[in-house]
Coordinates of C-alpha atoms in Angstrom, one line a residue:
Chain A
X12 CA -32.5 5.2 -16.1
X13 CA -30.6 6.9 -12.5
X14 CA -27.0 8.3 -12.9
X15 CA -25.2 4.9 -11.9
X16 CA -27.3 3.2 -14.5
X17 CA -26.1 6.3 -17.2
X18 CA -22.1 5.3 -15.8
X19 CA -21.7 1.6 -16.1
X20 CA -22.9 2.4 -19.7
X21 CA -20.5 5.7 -20.3
X22 CA -18.0 3.1 -19.0
X23 CA -18.9 0.4 -21.7
X24 CA -19.0 2.7 -23.9
X25 CA -15.0 3.4 -23.2
X26 CA -14.4 0.2 -23.2
X27 CA -15.3 -0.5 -26.4
X28 CA -13.6 3.2 -27.1
X29 CA -10.2 2.4 -25.9
X30 CA -9.9 -1.1 -25.8
X31 CA -9.5 -1.4 -21.8
X32 CA -12.0 -3.3 -19.8
X33 CA -14.5 -1.7 -16.6
X34 CA -11.4 -3.1 -14.6
X35 CA -8.6 -0.8 -16.1
X36 CA -10.4 2.3 -16.4
X37 CA -11.9 1.8 -12.6
X38 CA -8.4 1.7 -12.1
X39 CA -7.5 5.1 -13.1
X40 CA -9.9 6.3 -10.7
X41 CA -10.9 8.9 -13.3
X42 CA -14.2 7.2 -13.5
X43 CA -16.4 10.1 -12.7
X44 CA -14.2 12.7 -13.0
X45 CA -14.6 11.9 -17.2
X46 CA -18.4 11.2 -17.0
X47 CA -19.1 14.6 -15.7
X48 CA -16.6 16.4 -17.8
X49 CA -18.3 15.2 -20.7
X50 CA -21.7 16.1 -19.9
X51 CA -20.6 19.6 -18.5
X52 CA -19.3 20.0 -22.0
X53 CA -21.1 18.4 -24.3
X54 CA -24.4 18.3 -22.5
X55 CA -26.5 15.1 -21.4
X56 CA -28.9 14.5 -24.4
X57 CA -25.4 14.1 -26.2
X58 CA -24.1 11.9 -23.6
X59 CA -27.3 10.2 -23.8
X60 CA -27.3 9.9 -27.1
X61 CA -24.2 8.7 -27.5
X62 CA -25.2 5.6 -25.2
X63 CA -28.5 4.8 -26.6
X64 CA -26.8 4.4 -30.1
X65 CA -24.4 2.2 -28.6
X66 CA -26.2 -0.1 -27.0
X67 CA -27.9 -0.4 -30.0
X68 CA -25.3 -1.6 -31.8
X69 CA -24.2 -3.3 -29.0
X70 CA -27.2 -5.5 -28.8
X71 CA -27.8 -6.3 -32.8
X72 CA -24.8 -7.3 -33.3
X73 CA -24.1 -11.4 -34.0
X74 CA -20.6 -11.1 -33.8
X75 CA -17.4 -8.8 -33.1
X76 CA -17.1 -7.9 -36.3
X77 CA -20.7 -6.6 -37.0
X78 CA -20.6 -4.9 -33.8
X79 CA -17.2 -3.2 -35.0
X80 CA -19.0 -2.4 -38.3
X81 CA -21.8 -0.5 -36.6
X82 CA -19.2 1.7 -34.1
X83 CA -17.8 2.4 -37.1
X84 CA -20.4 3.6 -39.2
X85 CA -23.6 4.7 -36.2
X86 CA -20.9 6.6 -34.3
X87 CA -17.3 7.2 -34.9
X88 CA -18.7 8.2 -39.0
X89 CA -21.5 10.0 -37.6
X90 CA -21.2 13.9 -37.6
X91 CA -22.8 15.0 -33.9
X92 CA -21.5 11.5 -32.2
X93 CA -17.8 11.0 -33.8
X94 CA -15.9 14.0 -32.5
X95 CA -17.7 13.3 -29.1
X96 CA -16.5 9.6 -29.3
X97 CA -12.8 10.6 -30.5
X98 CA -13.4 13.0 -27.4
X99 CA -13.7 10.5 -25.1
X100 CA -10.5 7.8 -26.9
X101 CA -8.3 11.0 -26.5
X102 CA -9.6 11.7 -22.5
X103 CA -9.0 8.2 -21.3
X104 CA -5.2 7.9 -23.2
X105 CA -3.9 11.2 -22.6
X106 CA -6.1 12.9 -19.4
X107 CA -7.0 15.6 -21.5
X108 CA -9.7 17.3 -23.0
X109 CA -9.0 18.4 -26.5
X110 CA -11.5 21.6 -27.6
X111 CA -14.4 19.8 -30.2
X112 CA -13.7 21.2 -33.9
X113 CA -15.0 24.2 -34.9
X114 CA -17.3 23.4 -37.2
X115 CA -19.3 21.2 -34.3
X116 CA -19.0 23.9 -32.0
X117 CA -21.2 26.1 -34.3
X118 CA -23.8 23.1 -35.0
X119 CA -24.2 21.5 -31.4
X120 CA -23.4 24.7 -29.4
X121 CA -20.5 26.0 -27.5
X122 CA -19.5 25.2 -24.2
X123 CA -17.3 27.9 -22.4
X124 CA -16.0 24.6 -20.6
X125 CA -15.0 23.7 -24.5
X126 CA -11.5 24.9 -24.4
X127 CA -8.2 21.8 -24.1
X128 CA -7.3 21.1 -20.8
X129 CA -6.6 18.7 -18.2
X130 CA -9.3 17.4 -16.0
X131 CA -6.7 17.1 -13.5
X132 CA -3.3 16.5 -12.7
X133 CA -4.3 12.6 -11.7
X134 CA -5.5 12.3 -15.2
X135 CA -2.6 13.3 -16.6
X136 CA -0.4 10.9 -14.7
X137 CA -3.6 8.1 -15.2
X138 CA -3.7 8.4 -19.1
X139 CA -4.4 4.8 -20.1
X140 CA -1.2 5.8 -22.9
X141 CA 1.4 5.0 -20.1
X142 CA -0.8 1.3 -19.1
X143 CA -0.3 1.2 -23.6
X144 CA 3.4 1.2 -23.8
X145 CA 4.5 0.4 -20.1
X146 CA 6.1 3.6 -19.4
X147 CA 5.9 6.3 -16.2
X148 CA 4.3 9.6 -16.8
X149 CA 7.0 12.3 -17.5
X150 CA 7.4 14.3 -14.2
X151 CA 5.2 12.1 -12.1
X152 CA 4.6 8.5 -10.9
X153 CA 8.3 7.5 -10.3
X154 CA 9.2 4.4 -12.2
X155 CA 12.3 3.8 -10.3
X156 CA 16.0 4.4 -10.9
X157 CA 17.6 2.3 -13.3
X158 CA 13.8 0.9 -14.9
X159 CA 14.5 2.5 -18.1
X160 CA 16.9 -0.1 -18.7
X161 CA 14.0 -2.6 -18.4
X162 CA 11.9 -3.5 -21.7
X163 CA 8.6 -2.4 -20.7
X164 CA 5.8 -5.1 -20.0
X165 CA 3.4 -4.9 -22.3
X166 CA 0.4 -7.5 -21.8
X167 CA -3.0 -7.1 -22.8
X168 CA -5.3 -8.5 -19.6
X169 CA -6.9 -5.8 -19.7
X170 CA -8.7 -5.6 -23.0
X171 CA -12.4 -5.0 -23.4
X172 CA -14.0 -8.1 -24.4
X173 CA -17.1 -8.3 -26.9
X174 CA -19.7 -10.3 -25.3
X175 CA -22.8 -11.6 -27.5
X176 CA -25.9 -9.8 -25.6
X177 CA -29.5 -10.9 -25.0
X178 CA -31.2 -8.0 -27.4
X179 CA -34.2 -6.9 -25.2
X180 CA -37.0 -6.6 -27.6
Chain B
X29 CA 12.7 -11.1 40.4
X30 CA 11.1 -11.6 37.0
X31 CA 13.3 -13.1 34.5
X32 CA 14.8 -12.4 31.4
X33 CA 13.6 -13.5 28.2
X34 CA 16.7 -14.6 25.9
X35 CA 19.1 -16.8 27.1
X36 CA 21.0 -18.6 24.7
X37 CA 21.9 -17.4 21.4
X38 CA 18.9 -19.7 19.5
X39 CA 16.7 -16.9 21.9
X40 CA 18.1 -14.0 20.0
X41 CA 17.7 -15.6 16.7
X42 CA 14.2 -16.1 16.9
X43 CA 13.4 -12.8 19.0
X44 CA 15.2 -10.7 15.9
X45 CA 13.2 -13.4 13.1
X46 CA 10.2 -12.2 15.0
X47 CA 11.1 -8.4 15.1
X48 CA 11.5 -8.8 10.9
X49 CA 8.4 -10.1 11.3
X50 CA 6.4 -7.6 13.3
X51 CA 7.8 -4.2 11.3
X52 CA 7.3 -6.5 7.8
X53 CA 3.1 -6.7 9.3
X54 CA 3.0 -3.2 9.6
X55 CA 3.5 -2.4 6.0
X56 CA 0.5 -4.3 4.4
X57 CA -2.5 -2.0 6.8
X58 CA -0.8 0.9 6.3
X59 CA -0.5 0.4 2.2
X60 CA -3.9 -0.2 2.0
X61 CA -5.0 2.8 3.8
X62 CA -2.3 4.6 2.6
X63 CA -3.5 3.9 -1.4
X64 CA -7.1 4.1 -0.5
X65 CA -7.3 7.6 -0.3
X66 CA -8.6 9.8 -3.3
X67 CA -5.3 10.8 -5.6
X68 CA -4.7 14.4 -4.8
X69 CA -7.1 14.6 -1.9
X70 CA -5.8 14.5 2.0
X71 CA -2.4 15.7 1.4
X72 CA -0.9 15.6 4.9
X73 CA -3.0 12.0 5.9
X74 CA -0.7 10.6 2.8
X75 CA 2.1 12.2 3.7
X76 CA 2.0 11.3 7.5
X77 CA 0.7 8.2 6.3
X78 CA 3.8 7.6 3.5
X79 CA 6.6 8.7 6.3
X80 CA 5.7 5.8 8.3
X81 CA 5.7 3.2 6.0
X82 CA 9.3 3.4 4.7
X83 CA 10.4 3.8 8.3
X84 CA 8.9 0.7 8.8
X85 CA 10.8 -0.5 5.9
X86 CA 13.6 1.0 7.7
X87 CA 13.1 -0.7 10.8
X88 CA 12.9 -4.2 8.7
X89 CA 16.2 -3.2 7.2
X90 CA 17.6 -2.9 10.8
X91 CA 16.4 -5.5 12.5
X92 CA 17.6 -7.9 9.0
X93 CA 21.1 -6.0 9.9
X94 CA 21.7 -7.3 13.5
X95 CA 20.3 -10.4 12.2
X96 CA 23.1 -10.7 9.9
X97 CA 25.5 -8.8 12.0
X98 CA 24.9 -11.8 14.4
X99 CA 25.7 -14.4 11.5
X100 CA 21.9 -15.4 10.7
X101 CA 20.1 -14.4 7.9
X102 CA 16.4 -13.4 7.9
X103 CA 14.0 -15.6 6.0
X104 CA 10.9 -13.6 4.6
X105 CA 9.6 -16.9 3.0
X106 CA 8.9 -18.8 5.8
X107 CA 5.5 -20.4 6.4
X108 CA 3.8 -18.2 8.6
X109 CA 5.4 -14.9 7.8
X110 CA 3.0 -13.5 6.3
X111 CA 0.0 -12.9 8.9
X112 CA -3.5 -13.6 8.6
X113 CA -5.6 -10.8 8.5
X114 CA -7.2 -9.3 10.9
X115 CA -4.6 -9.7 13.6
X116 CA -3.8 -9.2 17.4
X117 CA -1.7 -6.9 18.5
X118 CA -1.2 -5.8 22.8
X119 CA -2.0 -2.6 24.1
X120 CA -1.1 -3.3 27.5
X121 CA -3.6 -4.9 28.9
X122 CA -5.7 -5.3 26.4
X123 CA -5.6 -6.2 22.7
X124 CA -6.7 -5.3 19.3
X125 CA -7.1 -6.5 15.8
X126 CA -5.0 -5.1 13.0
X127 CA -6.8 -5.0 9.9
X128 CA -6.6 -4.5 6.2
X129 CA -9.2 -1.6 5.6
X130 CA -9.3 1.9 4.1
X131 CA -8.2 4.7 5.7
X132 CA -11.6 5.9 8.0
X133 CA -11.0 7.1 11.9
X134 CA -11.5 4.1 12.7
X135 CA -8.2 2.7 11.0
X136 CA -6.8 5.4 12.5
X137 CA -7.7 4.1 15.8
X138 CA -5.9 1.5 15.3
X139 CA -2.6 2.9 14.3
X140 CA -2.4 4.8 17.2
X141 CA -2.9 1.4 19.1
X142 CA -0.2 0.0 17.2
X143 CA 2.1 3.2 17.6
X144 CA 1.4 4.0 21.3
X145 CA 4.1 4.7 23.8
X146 CA 4.3 2.1 26.6
X147 CA 3.3 2.6 30.0
X148 CA 5.4 1.3 32.7
X149 CA 3.6 -1.2 34.2
X150 CA 1.9 -1.0 37.8
X151 CA 2.2 -4.4 38.9
X152 CA 4.1 -6.7 37.0
X153 CA 3.8 -10.7 39.2
X154 CA 7.2 -11.6 40.5
X155 CA 7.0 -15.1 38.6
X156 CA 6.5 -13.4 35.3
X157 CA 8.9 -12.9 32.5
X158 CA 10.5 -9.2 32.1
X159 CA 8.0 -6.9 29.8
X160 CA 5.5 -9.4 29.5
X161 CA 1.9 -10.5 31.6
X162 CA -0.2 -13.2 31.5
X163 CA -3.3 -12.7 29.5
X164 CA -6.5 -15.1 29.5
X165 CA -6.6 -14.5 25.6
X166 CA -3.3 -14.8 24.8
X167 CA -3.8 -17.6 22.3
X168 CA -5.4 -14.6 20.0
X169 CA -1.5 -13.3 19.0
X170 CA -0.9 -14.8 15.8
X171 CA 2.6 -12.9 15.6
X172 CA 5.8 -14.4 16.8
X173 CA 7.1 -10.7 18.2
X174 CA 3.9 -11.2 20.6
X175 CA 4.1 -14.2 22.4
X176 CA 8.0 -14.5 24.0
X177 CA 10.1 -17.9 22.4
X178 CA 6.4 -19.2 21.9
X179 CA 5.5 -19.1 25.4
X180 CA 1.9 -20.5 26.2
X181 CA 1.2 -18.1 28.6
X182 CA 2.8 -15.1 28.7
X183 CA 2.7 -11.8 26.3
X184 CA 4.7 -9.3 26.1
X185 CA 3.4 -5.7 27.4
X186 CA 3.6 -3.1 24.6
X187 CA 5.7 -3.6 21.5
X188 CA 8.7 -1.6 23.0
X189 CA 8.9 -4.1 25.8
X190 CA 9.6 -6.7 22.9
X191 CA 12.5 -4.4 21.5
X192 CA 13.8 -3.5 25.1
X193 CA 13.6 -7.8 25.8
X194 CA 15.6 -8.1 22.6
X195 CA 18.2 -5.1 23.8
X196 CA 18.6 -6.9 27.3
X197 CA 19.4 -10.1 25.5
X198 CA 22.3 -8.9 23.0
X199 CA 23.8 -7.2 26.5
X200 CA 23.8 -10.3 28.5
X201 CA 24.6 -12.8 25.4
X202 CA 27.9 -10.4 24.6
X203 CA 29.0 -9.6 28.2
X204 CA 29.2 -13.6 28.2
X205 CA 30.7 -13.7 25.6
X206 CA 33.3 -11.2 26.1
X207 CA 34.3 -13.3 29.3
X208 CA 35.6 -16.3 27.2
X209 CA 37.3 -13.8 24.5
X210 CA 35.1 -14.5 21.9
X211 CA 32.2 -13.1 20.3
X212 CA 28.0 -13.2 19.5
X213 CA 28.4 -10.3 16.8
X214 CA 30.7 -12.9 14.0
X215 CA 28.2 -11.7 10.8
X216 CA 30.7 -11.1 7.8
X217 CA 30.7 -7.0 7.1
X218 CA 29.5 -8.4 3.7
X219 CA 25.9 -8.9 4.2
X220 CA 24.9 -5.8 5.8
X221 CA 23.1 -3.3 3.6
X222 CA 24.2 -0.5 4.1
X223 CA 23.2 3.6 2.8
X224 CA 24.9 2.5 -0.6
X225 CA 22.1 0.6 -1.7
X226 CA 19.3 1.8 1.1
X227 CA 18.0 5.4 -0.1
X228 CA 15.4 8.1 0.7
X229 CA 13.6 5.3 3.2
X230 CA 12.8 6.9 6.3
X231 CA 16.2 7.6 7.5
X232 CA 20.3 6.5 7.3
X233 CA 20.6 2.7 7.5
X234 CA 22.9 1.8 10.5
X235 CA 25.5 -1.2 9.7
X236 CA 25.7 -3.6 12.5
X237 CA 28.5 -4.5 13.5
X238 CA 28.8 -4.6 17.0
X239 CA 27.1 -4.2 20.2
X240 CA 26.7 -0.5 19.9
X241 CA 25.7 -0.6 16.8
X242 CA 23.1 -3.4 17.4
X243 CA 22.0 -1.2 20.5
X244 CA 21.5 2.3 18.4
X245 CA 19.7 0.3 15.3
X246 CA 17.4 -1.1 18.2
X247 CA 16.1 2.0 19.9
X248 CA 16.1 3.9 16.5
X249 CA 13.4 1.2 15.6
X250 CA 11.5 2.0 19.0
X251 CA 12.1 5.7 19.0
X252 CA 11.0 6.2 15.6
X253 CA 8.1 4.1 16.5
X254 CA 6.6 5.4 20.0
X255 CA 9.0 8.5 21.0
X256 CA 11.1 8.9 23.9
X257 CA 10.8 5.9 26.3
X258 CA 9.9 7.8 29.4
X259 CA 6.9 10.1 28.2
X260 CA 7.0 10.7 32.3
X261 CA 10.4 12.8 32.8
X262 CA 9.4 15.6 30.0
X263 CA 6.0 16.2 29.3
X264 CA 7.4 18.6 26.8
X265 CA 8.7 17.7 23.5
X266 CA 8.3 14.0 24.4
X267 CA 6.5 14.3 20.8
X268 CA 9.7 14.2 19.2
X269 CA 13.0 10.9 19.1
X270 CA 16.2 12.2 20.3
X271 CA 17.0 13.6 16.4
X272 CA 13.9 16.0 16.8
X273 CA 11.7 13.7 14.6
X274 CA 8.1 13.0 14.9
X275 CA 7.4 9.7 16.7
X276 CA 4.6 8.1 14.5
X277 CA 2.0 7.7 17.5
X278 CA 2.3 11.6 17.2
X279 CA 2.7 12.0 13.3
X280 CA -0.2 10.0 13.7
X281 CA -2.5 11.6 16.9
X282 CA -2.0 15.7 14.2
X283 CA -4.7 13.1 11.9
X284 CA -6.9 13.3 14.8
X285 CA -6.5 17.1 16.0
X286 CA -6.2 18.3 12.5
X287 CA -3.2 19.8 13.3
X288 CA 0.1 19.7 13.2
X289 CA 2.5 19.4 16.5
X290 CA 5.4 22.2 16.8
X291 CA 8.5 21.9 19.1
X292 CA 7.4 22.7 22.5
X293 CA 4.1 21.6 22.3
X294 CA 1.9 19.9 25.0
X295 CA 0.7 16.3 23.6
X296 CA -3.1 17.2 23.5
X297 CA -2.5 20.7 22.5
X298 CA -0.4 20.6 18.7
X299 CA -0.5 24.3 18.0
X300 CA 1.1 24.7 14.2
X301 CA -0.3 24.3 10.6
X302 CA -4.2 23.0 10.5
X303 CA -5.4 21.3 7.6
X304 CA -7.9 19.2 7.2
X305 CA -8.8 15.5 7.1
X306 CA -11.7 14.4 4.6
X307 CA -12.4 10.6 5.1
X308 CA -15.2 10.7 2.4
X309 CA -12.7 11.2 0.0
X310 CA -11.6 7.6 0.4
X311 CA -12.5 4.4 -1.8
X312 CA -14.4 2.0 0.6
X313 CA -12.5 -1.0 0.7
X314 CA -14.1 -4.3 2.2
X315 CA -11.9 -4.7 5.3
X316 CA -9.8 -7.6 5.3
X317 CA -10.9 -8.4 1.8
X318 CA -9.7 -12.3 0.7
X319 CA -9.5 -13.9 -2.9
X320 CA -13.4 -15.7 -1.5
X321 CA -14.4 -12.4 -2.0
X322 CA -13.9 -12.1 -6.2
X323 CA -15.5 -15.4 -6.9
X324 CA -18.0 -13.6 -8.4
X325 CA -15.8 -11.2 -10.6
X326 CA -13.3 -12.9 -12.1
X327 CA -11.0 -10.1 -13.7
X328 CA -10.6 -8.9 -9.8
X329 CA -10.1 -12.2 -8.5
X330 CA -7.4 -12.3 -11.5
X331 CA -6.0 -8.8 -10.6
X332 CA -5.7 -9.9 -6.7
X333 CA -4.2 -13.0 -7.4
X334 CA -1.5 -11.6 -9.6
X335 CA -0.9 -8.7 -6.9
X336 CA -0.2 -11.7 -3.9
X337 CA 2.4 -13.0 -6.7
X338 CA 4.0 -10.0 -7.1
X339 CA 4.2 -9.7 -3.1
X340 CA 5.3 -12.9 -2.8
X341 CA 8.0 -12.1 -5.7
X342 CA 8.8 -8.8 -4.1
X343 CA 9.1 -10.8 -0.9
X344 CA 11.8 -13.0 -2.1
X345 CA 14.3 -10.2 -3.9
X346 CA 13.8 -8.5 -0.4
X347 CA 15.3 -12.0 1.2
X348 CA 17.8 -11.9 -1.3
X349 CA 19.1 -8.6 -0.7
X350 CA 19.6 -9.4 2.9
X351 CA 21.3 -12.2 2.3
X352 CA 23.9 -10.8 0.3
X353 CA 22.1 -9.2 -2.9
X354 CA 22.0 -5.9 -1.3
X355 CA 22.3 -4.8 -5.3
X356 CA 18.8 -6.0 -5.4
X357 CA 17.2 -3.4 -3.3
X358 CA 17.8 -1.0 -6.0
X359 CA 15.9 -2.7 -8.8
X360 CA 13.3 -3.4 -6.5
X361 CA 12.2 0.3 -6.0
X362 CA 10.8 -0.2 -9.7
X363 CA 8.9 -3.1 -8.1
X364 CA 7.6 -1.4 -5.2
X365 CA 6.3 1.5 -7.6
X366 CA 4.8 -1.3 -10.0
X367 CA 3.4 -2.6 -6.6
X368 CA 1.9 0.4 -6.0
X369 CA -0.1 0.4 -9.5
X370 CA -1.7 -3.0 -8.9
X371 CA -2.7 -2.3 -5.4
X372 CA -4.5 0.8 -6.2
X373 CA -6.5 -1.0 -8.9
X374 CA -7.4 -3.0 -7.3
X375 CA -8.7 -0.4 -4.4
X376 CA -10.7 1.8 -7.0
X377 CA -12.5 -0.8 -8.6
X378 CA -15.9 -1.6 -6.6
X379 CA -16.5 -5.7 -6.4
X380 CA -19.8 -6.0 -8.4
X381 CA -21.8 -3.1 -9.4
X382 CA -24.9 -3.5 -6.7
X383 CA -22.1 -3.1 -4.1
X384 CA -20.8 -0.2 -2.6
X385 CA -17.7 -1.8 -0.8
X386 CA -14.3 -1.8 -3.2
X387 CA -11.9 -4.3 -3.5
X388 CA -8.3 -4.7 -2.4
X389 CA -5.1 -6.4 -2.2
X390 CA -5.6 -9.8 0.3
X391 CA -2.1 -10.6 0.6
X392 CA -2.7 -14.0 0.6
X393 CA 0.5 -14.9 0.3
X394 CA 0.8 -18.6 1.1
X395 CA -2.6 -19.4 -1.6
X396 CA -1.1 -17.4 -4.3
X397 CA 2.1 -19.1 -4.2
X398 CA 0.3 -22.1 -4.5
X399 CA -1.7 -21.3 -7.3
X400 CA 1.9 -19.9 -9.0
X401 CA 2.7 -23.5 -8.8
X402 CA -0.4 -24.6 -10.7
X403 CA 0.4 -21.8 -13.2
X404 CA -2.3 -20.2 -12.9
X405 CA -1.3 -16.5 -11.7
X406 CA -0.4 -13.9 -13.6
X407 CA 3.4 -13.3 -15.8
X408 CA 6.3 -14.0 -13.6
X409 CA 8.8 -10.8 -13.3
X410 CA 12.3 -11.2 -14.6
X411 CA 14.6 -9.1 -12.2
X412 CA 18.2 -8.6 -13.0
X413 CA 20.4 -8.5 -10.2
X414 CA 21.8 -4.4 -10.9
X415 CA 25.8 -4.2 -11.1

């Protein structure tokens, strides 16, 4: 599998985990940054394993309910993959990489880079949380004077959609 | 003897309408190139393009103030106000295409062409209108500002000549009116956009009430664009306008040199601080994208239609602001930030997984407004007038 395909899988996984579609994720301009950060800290093998389990769950799911159950049991509930998946969610929403739990680090390896940090100053302003609540990131992305007097325009045009996959036999 | 272009007040109205259209027409290309730059890279190029962009907005406002001072309101929603890109502009004897495109060396070259100082015309046919030449490719020009009063034959030599024609027309018509004890500046002051409503946008806005203030406003537009009118008289400091600010042409020139000008520099040799322009840190937008490019990708298509719809609405707000509802300009600042977000999202998205080309705002306003009438475009924003 080449880098582009891996990155596509990462986008699809990120979409399911954050409930923002590929358009919204690309729109932050952070896809490459986050993919690179993830690989550097948890290692390419773990990223590949996570994407592979996600792919299997997706292909085996007959409907969205079955898919969500699969994600809960096989990814979020997994001792190794769960903390990584939670970190991906936090990464997209806040632009911050949070240091993985101590127990995870002791078992699956400590990366010197695994500290809590903003991936870049752009990642802070591009956090999905701001889109989710229609607010501006404090101190960045000027909202315009008096914009706070307007009600937030929250909409779900760019939510991720479950699409029945053709299973590859 | 050369003929004067503006001879009646209706001629002047038409030319000012064309000026507003022309100033606006530079905004989509500048805006797209600006947002195509990767976040937090090319900081100097970003600052330069942004500064020029906001001055174009100021120029549009100044032209609107002149038209309002004459007792007429601009119409930003008229058919054909938004050009179809690529569109052509004159550059002396030649012409060149202006496109909606990413920030590339070619795009920078186009920006330099847009802002290039006018040179004195060497040979002008005696039957020609002032500041105009006959062009074989005249039909290529779609912007009214290029064709004096929709002439089928003549085109302006440069944008500077276009503004000179307006200034000449104002002087002529006002002198005529004065002889009868009248004035052409009959517009109500309440329609002027003042600094109370327009701020942080490329300089002080000038309220136009008479011939003197109208000419000051129009000269500011010309000087901010191309610098001093007669570069041959003073080769030193011709990069700077009468207020000591670098003109658009030389601001863009700095991006080619990767170096800032300082006072006292000659045009070919800036000696200020050096900086890097990295054209690789730019999203590769498909040049002059159209909605029809996104038919395979429904999410992109919807986002592009939504952008056009919001941009059309935004033009409506500016239009109302230029027609007596200046308060709307304060809220329009928020809309501009939103438009930036919508455009940036499009630009950061590849058109397809296989394609290297990225999407971008299409600025197909006519098409999008038809869609909105059919109810297929995005949600409608509520704009409140702020007290």
